Backbone as JSON, one array per atom type, in Angstrom:
{
  "sequence": "VENRFEPGVFSPESNDRDIAERAGWTNARVVDELERGMTEAGPVIAEAGGALDMVALGEWVHAGDVREALGEPGAYAGAGLPHALGLLARLTRERGHVPLHADLDDRDEPLLLGEVSGARPPARFIGSGPVLVRLYAGRSTAGRDYELAGVEPGELDIFG",
  "N": [[-2.62, -8.33, 9.14], [-2.53, -5.96, 10.55], [-0.3, -4.87, 9.46], [2.17, -5.27, 10.75], [5.23, -5.78, 10.45], [7.74, -5.36, 11.41], [11.25, -5.78, 12.32], [11.79, -8.74, 14.18], [9.13, -9.21, 14.81], [7.84, -11.67, 14.99], [9.05, -12.91, 17.06], [9.82, -14.57, 20.23], [10.04, -12.59, 22.19], [8.51, -10.47, 21.19], [6.06, -11.72, 21.16], [5.75, -12.09, 23.92], [5.47, -9.38, 24.69], [3.03, -8.76, 23.43], [1.33, -10.45, 24.86], [1.62, -9.38, 27.46], [0.48, -6.84, 27.04], [-2.17, -7.56, 26.86], [-2.87, -8.58, 29.27], [-4.76, -7.73, 31.17], [-7.15, -8.11, 29.91], [-10.37, -9.59, 29.29], [-11.18, -13.08, 28.77], [-13.04, -13.33, 26.73], [-12.67, -10.96, 25.28], [-10.07, -11.34, 24.28], [-10.48, -13.61, 22.67], [-12.31, -12.52, 20.86], [-10.65, -10.61, 19.59], [-8.8, -12.33, 18.41], [-10.47, -13.81, 16.68], [-11.38, -11.77, 14.96], [-8.94, -10.94, 13.84], [-8.07, -13.3, 12.55], [-10.16, -13.72, 10.76], [-9.98, -11.45, 9.13], [-7.4, -11.78, 8.23], [-7.33, -13.91, 6.44], [-8.16, -13.22, 3.66], [-6.06, -11.4, 3.09], [-3.76, -12.98, 3.32], [-4.3, -14.85, 1.3], [-4.28, -13.21, -0.98], [-1.61, -12.61, -1.15], [-0.22, -14.41, -2.64], [1.3, -16.66, -1.81], [3.46, -15.62, -0.42], [2.92, -15.16, 2.24], [2.48, -17.62, 3.37], [3.76, -18.99, 5.47], [2.96, -17.45, 7.61], [0.24, -18.01, 7.49], [0.24, -20.74, 8.19], [1.26, -20.49, 10.78], [-0.82, -19.04, 11.99], [-2.85, -20.92, 11.88], [-1.8, -22.83, 13.6], [-1.8, -21.29, 15.94], [-4.55, -21.11, 16.36], [-5.02, -23.72, 17.1], [-3.58, -23.67, 19.49], [-5.21, -22.01, 21.01], [-7.58, -23.53, 21.12], [-6.6, -25.69, 22.6], [-5.84, -24.39, 25.01], [-8.32, -23.59, 25.94], [-9.44, -25.98, 26.48], [-10.78, -27.3, 24.5], [-11.77, -29.87, 22.21], [-9.8, -31.36, 19.55], [-7.5, -29.8, 19.05], [-5.04, -28.64, 16.88], [-6.01, -30.2, 14.86], [-8.78, -31.32, 12.86], [-10.83, -30.06, 10.12], [-9.06, -28.44, 8.7], [-6.6, -29.67, 8.86], [-5.45, -31.36, 6.71], [-4.75, -29.34, 4.86], [-2.98, -27.79, 6.37], [-0.94, -29.66, 6.77], [-0.08, -30.01, 4.13], [0.91, -27.43, 3.57], [2.93, -27.38, 5.5], [4.63, -29.43, 4.57], [5.45, -28.35, 2.09], [6.63, -25.89, 2.88], [8.73, -26.74, 4.57], [10.31, -28.08, 2.74], [11.01, -25.98, 0.96], [12.52, -24.39, 2.67], [14.73, -25.91, 3.16], [14.73, -27.69, 5.26], [15.26, -30.25, 7.79], [15.19, -33.53, 6.47], [12.32, -35.63, 6.52], [10.39, -38.53, 6.86], [7.13, -39.16, 7.13], [4.87, -41.33, 8.49], [1.63, -41.28, 8.72], [-1.14, -41.8, 10.86], [-3.69, -41.29, 9.85], [-3.52, -41.14, 7.1], [-3.11, -42.57, 3.88], [-0.86, -42.51, 2.23], [2.65, -41.85, 2.74], [3.91, -38.79, 4.18], [6.17, -36.54, 2.96], [8.63, -34.54, 4.22], [10.72, -31.63, 4.46], [14.01, -31.11, 2.98], [15.36, -33.33, 0.77], [18.46, -33.91, 0.35], [20.48, -35.66, 0.3], [22.54, -35.29, 2.0], [21.88, -35.99, 4.51], [20.26, -38.76, 5.91], [16.72, -39.34, 5.62], [14.75, -38.64, 8.49], [12.43, -40.41, 10.61], [8.98, -40.52, 11.26], [6.26, -41.77, 13.05], [2.92, -41.65, 13.63], [0.19, -39.5, 14.56], [-1.31, -36.86, 12.54], [-1.91, -34.42, 13.99], [-0.02, -34.63, 16.11], [2.37, -34.53, 14.7], [2.21, -31.91, 13.71], [2.35, -30.56, 16.18], [5.02, -31.17, 16.89], [6.51, -29.86, 14.82], [5.72, -27.29, 15.32], [6.81, -26.73, 17.72], [5.39, -27.35, 19.99], [4.12, -28.92, 22.98], [4.38, -32.44, 23.25], [3.75, -34.13, 25.21], [2.41, -37.01, 26.67], [1.41, -37.91, 24.27], [1.11, -40.37, 21.73], [3.64, -41.52, 19.72], [6.3, -42.23, 17.36], [9.64, -41.31, 16.84], [12.51, -41.11, 14.96], [15.94, -40.63, 14.23], [16.15, -37.89, 14.37], [16.08, -35.12, 16.59], [13.4, -33.83, 18.56], [13.47, -30.95, 18.83], [14.89, -30.15, 16.57], [13.05, -30.1, 14.58], [11.38, -27.92, 14.87], [9.9, -25.32, 13.24], [9.31, -22.72, 13.74], [10.93, -21.74, 15.68]],
  "CA": [[-3.77, -7.44, 9.07], [-2.11, -4.67, 11.09], [0.95, -4.5, 8.8], [3.26, -5.28, 11.73], [6.29, -6.62, 9.93], [9.03, -4.84, 11.85], [12.17, -6.85, 12.72], [11.49, -9.41, 15.44], [7.7, -9.22, 15.1], [7.39, -13.01, 15.3], [9.96, -13.45, 18.07], [9.23, -14.81, 21.55], [9.96, -11.32, 22.93], [7.35, -9.76, 20.67], [4.9, -12.45, 21.67], [5.63, -11.74, 25.35], [4.93, -8.02, 24.78], [1.61, -8.84, 23.08], [0.65, -11.08, 25.99], [1.6, -8.41, 28.56], [-0.49, -5.8, 26.7], [-3.53, -8.09, 26.99], [-2.98, -9.25, 30.58], [-5.98, -7.34, 31.88], [-8.33, -8.36, 29.08], [-11.18, -10.79, 29.56], [-11.0, -14.14, 27.76], [-13.92, -13.03, 25.6], [-12.04, -9.91, 24.47], [-8.94, -11.96, 23.58], [-11.03, -14.46, 21.61], [-12.86, -11.62, 19.84], [-9.54, -10.06, 18.81], [-8.26, -13.42, 17.61], [-11.42, -14.11, 15.61], [-11.33, -10.66, 14.0], [-7.67, -11.0, 13.14], [-8.03, -14.46, 11.65], [-11.14, -13.5, 9.69], [-9.44, -10.44, 8.21], [-6.11, -12.21, 7.69], [-7.51, -14.86, 5.35], [-8.05, -12.61, 2.33], [-4.74, -10.78, 2.93], [-2.83, -14.08, 3.08], [-4.61, -15.41, -0.03], [-3.86, -12.26, -2.03], [-0.14, -12.48, -1.15], [0.34, -15.35, -3.61], [2.26, -17.58, -1.21], [4.48, -14.93, 0.39], [2.54, -15.2, 3.66], [2.05, -18.97, 3.73], [4.27, -19.33, 6.8], [2.06, -16.76, 8.54], [-1.0, -18.79, 7.48], [0.46, -21.93, 9.01], [1.37, -20.04, 12.17], [-2.14, -18.68, 12.5], [-3.58, -22.18, 12.07], [-1.26, -23.41, 14.83], [-2.31, -20.49, 17.06], [-5.94, -21.53, 16.6], [-4.9, -24.95, 17.9], [-3.16, -23.27, 20.84], [-6.39, -21.49, 21.7], [-8.45, -24.67, 21.43], [-6.01, -26.45, 23.7], [-5.91, -23.59, 26.24], [-9.72, -23.56, 26.38], [-9.87, -27.35, 26.74], [-11.63, -27.76, 23.4], [-11.19, -31.0, 21.48], [-9.35, -31.13, 18.18], [-6.39, -28.86, 18.89], [-4.12, -29.01, 15.81], [-6.68, -31.21, 14.03], [-9.97, -30.78, 12.23], [-10.95, -29.99, 8.66], [-7.91, -27.74, 8.12], [-5.35, -30.42, 9.01], [-4.78, -31.71, 5.44], [-4.17, -28.12, 4.28], [-1.82, -27.43, 7.2], [0.13, -30.62, 6.48], [0.43, -29.67, 2.8], [1.75, -26.23, 3.74], [4.1, -27.77, 6.27], [5.53, -30.18, 3.69], [6.04, -27.44, 1.11], [7.49, -24.9, 3.54], [9.95, -27.38, 5.06], [11.14, -28.33, 1.55], [11.53, -24.69, 0.48], [13.49, -23.84, 3.63], [15.84, -26.84, 3.32], [14.62, -28.25, 6.6], [15.65, -31.65, 8.01], [14.28, -34.44, 5.76], [11.56, -36.51, 7.4], [9.38, -39.41, 6.25], [6.08, -39.28, 8.14], [3.78, -42.29, 8.31], [0.56, -40.73, 9.54], [-2.24, -42.72, 11.16], [-4.91, -40.99, 9.11], [-3.21, -40.96, 5.67], [-2.64, -43.79, 3.23], [0.49, -42.28, 1.69], [3.53, -41.1, 3.65], [4.13, -37.37, 3.93], [7.6, -36.28, 2.91], [8.9, -33.18, 4.65], [12.12, -31.22, 4.41], [14.76, -31.21, 1.73], [16.15, -34.55, 0.63], [19.65, -33.5, -0.4], [21.47, -36.73, 0.36], [23.52, -34.98, 3.04], [21.41, -36.6, 5.75], [19.14, -39.64, 5.6], [15.47, -38.85, 6.21], [14.29, -39.12, 9.79], [11.17, -41.15, 10.48], [7.92, -40.23, 12.23], [5.06, -42.6, 12.98], [1.94, -41.13, 14.58], [-0.94, -38.76, 13.99], [-1.05, -35.54, 11.98], [-1.83, -33.39, 15.02], [1.25, -34.73, 16.85], [3.4, -34.02, 13.79], [2.1, -30.44, 13.75], [2.89, -30.14, 17.47], [6.49, -31.24, 16.83], [7.04, -28.81, 13.96], [5.38, -25.98, 15.89], [7.48, -26.59, 19.01], [4.41, -27.5, 21.06], [4.3, -30.11, 23.8], [3.83, -33.73, 22.81], [3.63, -34.95, 26.41], [1.23, -37.86, 26.71], [0.99, -38.26, 22.91], [1.73, -41.59, 21.26], [4.3, -41.41, 18.43], [7.69, -42.66, 17.28], [10.49, -40.38, 16.1], [13.87, -41.65, 14.89], [16.86, -39.95, 13.31], [16.1, -36.45, 14.57], [15.59, -34.7, 17.9], [12.21, -32.98, 18.37], [13.82, -29.54, 18.67], [15.38, -29.89, 15.21], [11.91, -29.97, 13.66], [10.65, -26.67, 15.11], [10.08, -24.37, 12.13], [9.05, -21.36, 14.19], [11.92, -21.36, 16.7]],
  "C": [[-3.38, -6.04, 9.55], [-0.81, -4.17, 10.47], [2.12, -4.39, 9.78], [4.33, -6.26, 11.27], [7.67, -6.09, 10.31], [9.94, -6.0, 12.26], [11.77, -7.42, 14.09], [10.02, -9.55, 15.76], [7.19, -10.61, 15.48], [8.26, -13.68, 16.37], [9.23, -13.73, 19.38], [9.09, -13.51, 22.36], [8.76, -10.5, 22.48], [6.07, -10.4, 21.16], [4.66, -12.12, 23.14], [5.05, -10.34, 25.54], [3.42, -8.02, 24.47], [0.8, -9.43, 24.23], [0.52, -10.08, 27.15], [0.58, -7.3, 28.3], [-1.93, -6.26, 26.94], [-3.79, -8.72, 28.36], [-4.28, -8.93, 31.31], [-7.27, -7.6, 31.11], [-9.1, -9.58, 29.57], [-10.88, -11.83, 28.47], [-11.84, -13.83, 26.52], [-13.3, -11.97, 24.69], [-10.86, -10.46, 23.67], [-9.44, -12.81, 22.42], [-11.64, -13.61, 20.5], [-11.76, -11.04, 18.96], [-8.95, -11.13, 17.89], [-9.18, -13.74, 16.43], [-11.4, -13.02, 14.54], [-10.06, -10.73, 13.17], [-7.6, -12.14, 12.14], [-9.01, -14.29, 10.49], [-10.6, -12.52, 8.66], [-8.13, -10.89, 7.56], [-6.27, -13.13, 6.48], [-7.38, -14.24, 3.97], [-6.67, -11.99, 2.08], [-3.71, -11.86, 2.6], [-3.05, -14.65, 1.68], [-4.13, -14.51, -1.16], [-2.34, -12.14, -2.14], [0.54, -13.5, -2.07], [1.41, -16.28, -3.06], [3.28, -16.93, -0.31], [4.18, -14.98, 1.88], [2.08, -16.59, 4.11], [2.56, -19.41, 5.1], [3.42, -18.67, 7.87], [0.74, -17.54, 8.62], [-0.86, -20.03, 8.35], [0.56, -21.56, 10.49], [0.04, -19.68, 12.77], [-2.98, -19.93, 12.74], [-3.11, -22.85, 13.35], [-1.76, -22.62, 16.04], [-3.76, -20.82, 17.38], [-5.96, -22.83, 17.41], [-4.48, -24.65, 19.33], [-4.35, -22.79, 21.65], [-7.34, -22.62, 22.07], [-7.91, -25.47, 22.6], [-6.13, -25.69, 25.03], [-7.33, -23.56, 26.81], [-10.27, -24.95, 26.66], [-10.81, -27.91, 25.68], [-10.97, -28.95, 22.7], [-10.68, -30.57, 20.1], [-8.26, -30.1, 18.0], [-5.43, -29.44, 17.86], [-4.69, -30.12, 14.92], [-7.83, -30.53, 13.29], [-9.86, -30.72, 10.72], [-9.75, -29.32, 8.0], [-6.61, -28.53, 8.16], [-4.71, -30.83, 7.68], [-4.12, -30.5, 4.77], [-2.92, -27.7, 5.05], [-0.66, -28.37, 6.92], [0.74, -30.36, 5.1], [1.33, -28.46, 2.84], [3.04, -26.58, 4.45], [5.11, -28.51, 5.4], [6.22, -29.24, 2.71], [7.02, -26.47, 1.76], [8.79, -25.52, 4.05], [10.88, -27.72, 3.89], [11.81, -27.04, 1.09], [12.61, -24.12, 1.39], [14.67, -24.78, 3.89], [15.89, -27.47, 4.69], [15.06, -29.72, 6.63], [14.68, -32.57, 7.26], [13.6, -35.4, 6.74], [10.5, -37.26, 6.59], [8.34, -39.66, 7.33], [5.01, -40.28, 7.7], [2.68, -41.89, 9.28], [-0.59, -41.73, 9.67], [-3.43, -42.53, 10.24], [-4.67, -40.71, 7.63], [-2.7, -42.26, 5.1], [-1.2, -43.66, 2.76], [1.34, -41.54, 2.71], [3.64, -39.63, 3.22], [5.63, -37.14, 4.0], [7.85, -34.8, 3.19], [10.39, -32.89, 4.54], [12.74, -31.45, 3.05], [15.6, -32.48, 1.73], [17.33, -34.22, -0.27], [20.67, -34.62, -0.48], [22.51, -36.5, 1.43], [23.16, -35.67, 4.36], [20.26, -37.54, 5.38], [17.86, -39.11, 6.25], [15.2, -39.47, 7.58], [12.95, -39.79, 9.57], [10.23, -40.78, 11.63], [6.78, -41.2, 11.98], [4.1, -42.07, 14.05], [0.85, -40.37, 13.85], [-0.5, -37.41, 13.43], [-0.98, -34.46, 13.04], [-0.53, -33.44, 15.84], [2.4, -34.22, 15.98], [3.39, -32.5, 13.77], [2.68, -29.91, 15.06], [4.42, -30.13, 17.44], [7.07, -30.1, 16.01], [6.76, -27.41, 14.5], [6.04, -25.76, 17.26], [6.53, -26.68, 20.19], [4.64, -28.81, 21.8], [3.65, -31.34, 23.16], [3.67, -34.67, 24.0], [2.31, -35.73, 26.39], [0.71, -38.27, 25.34], [1.78, -39.49, 22.46], [2.31, -41.37, 19.86], [5.7, -41.99, 18.52], [8.44, -41.66, 16.41], [11.91, -40.93, 16.13], [14.68, -40.83, 13.9], [16.88, -38.45, 13.43], [15.61, -36.18, 15.99], [14.39, -33.77, 17.68], [12.52, -31.5, 18.13], [14.33, -29.18, 17.28], [14.25, -29.67, 14.22], [11.21, -28.63, 13.77], [10.93, -25.65, 14.0], [9.85, -22.93, 12.55], [10.11, -20.85, 15.16], [13.18, -20.77, 16.16]]
}
């Protein structure tokens, strides 16, 4: 929305600068800025024809971060989860990410992520969609019930 696409804009250092700039803000002001940004970002992302889909997924994850920080239920879940999982599957394939076969609690069919090139057998995940999103977003899975085989959690992080 602000056309901030300079090198490193999505880096941890850039994130730290954004946090420091807002250190004195009230929670309400931070949430207002987030709501404005997400509301205005939707049409911009949609008009980009897929070029900003990774940004869309990141913004959806950030909304989960906010819900979790505020103690709200449904962090990394809700009505947008099927769309986020679809984006995640496509983006991990396009980027040649580690292949993974995900058996999700709330889906009848497995979700296939990453690029199946034959160079590495697919890893296996069994658990919920929100936990899968947490793994791919590099968020904590402490206290969450899931099984992961054939890959280390850090290998799945698409934002790191």
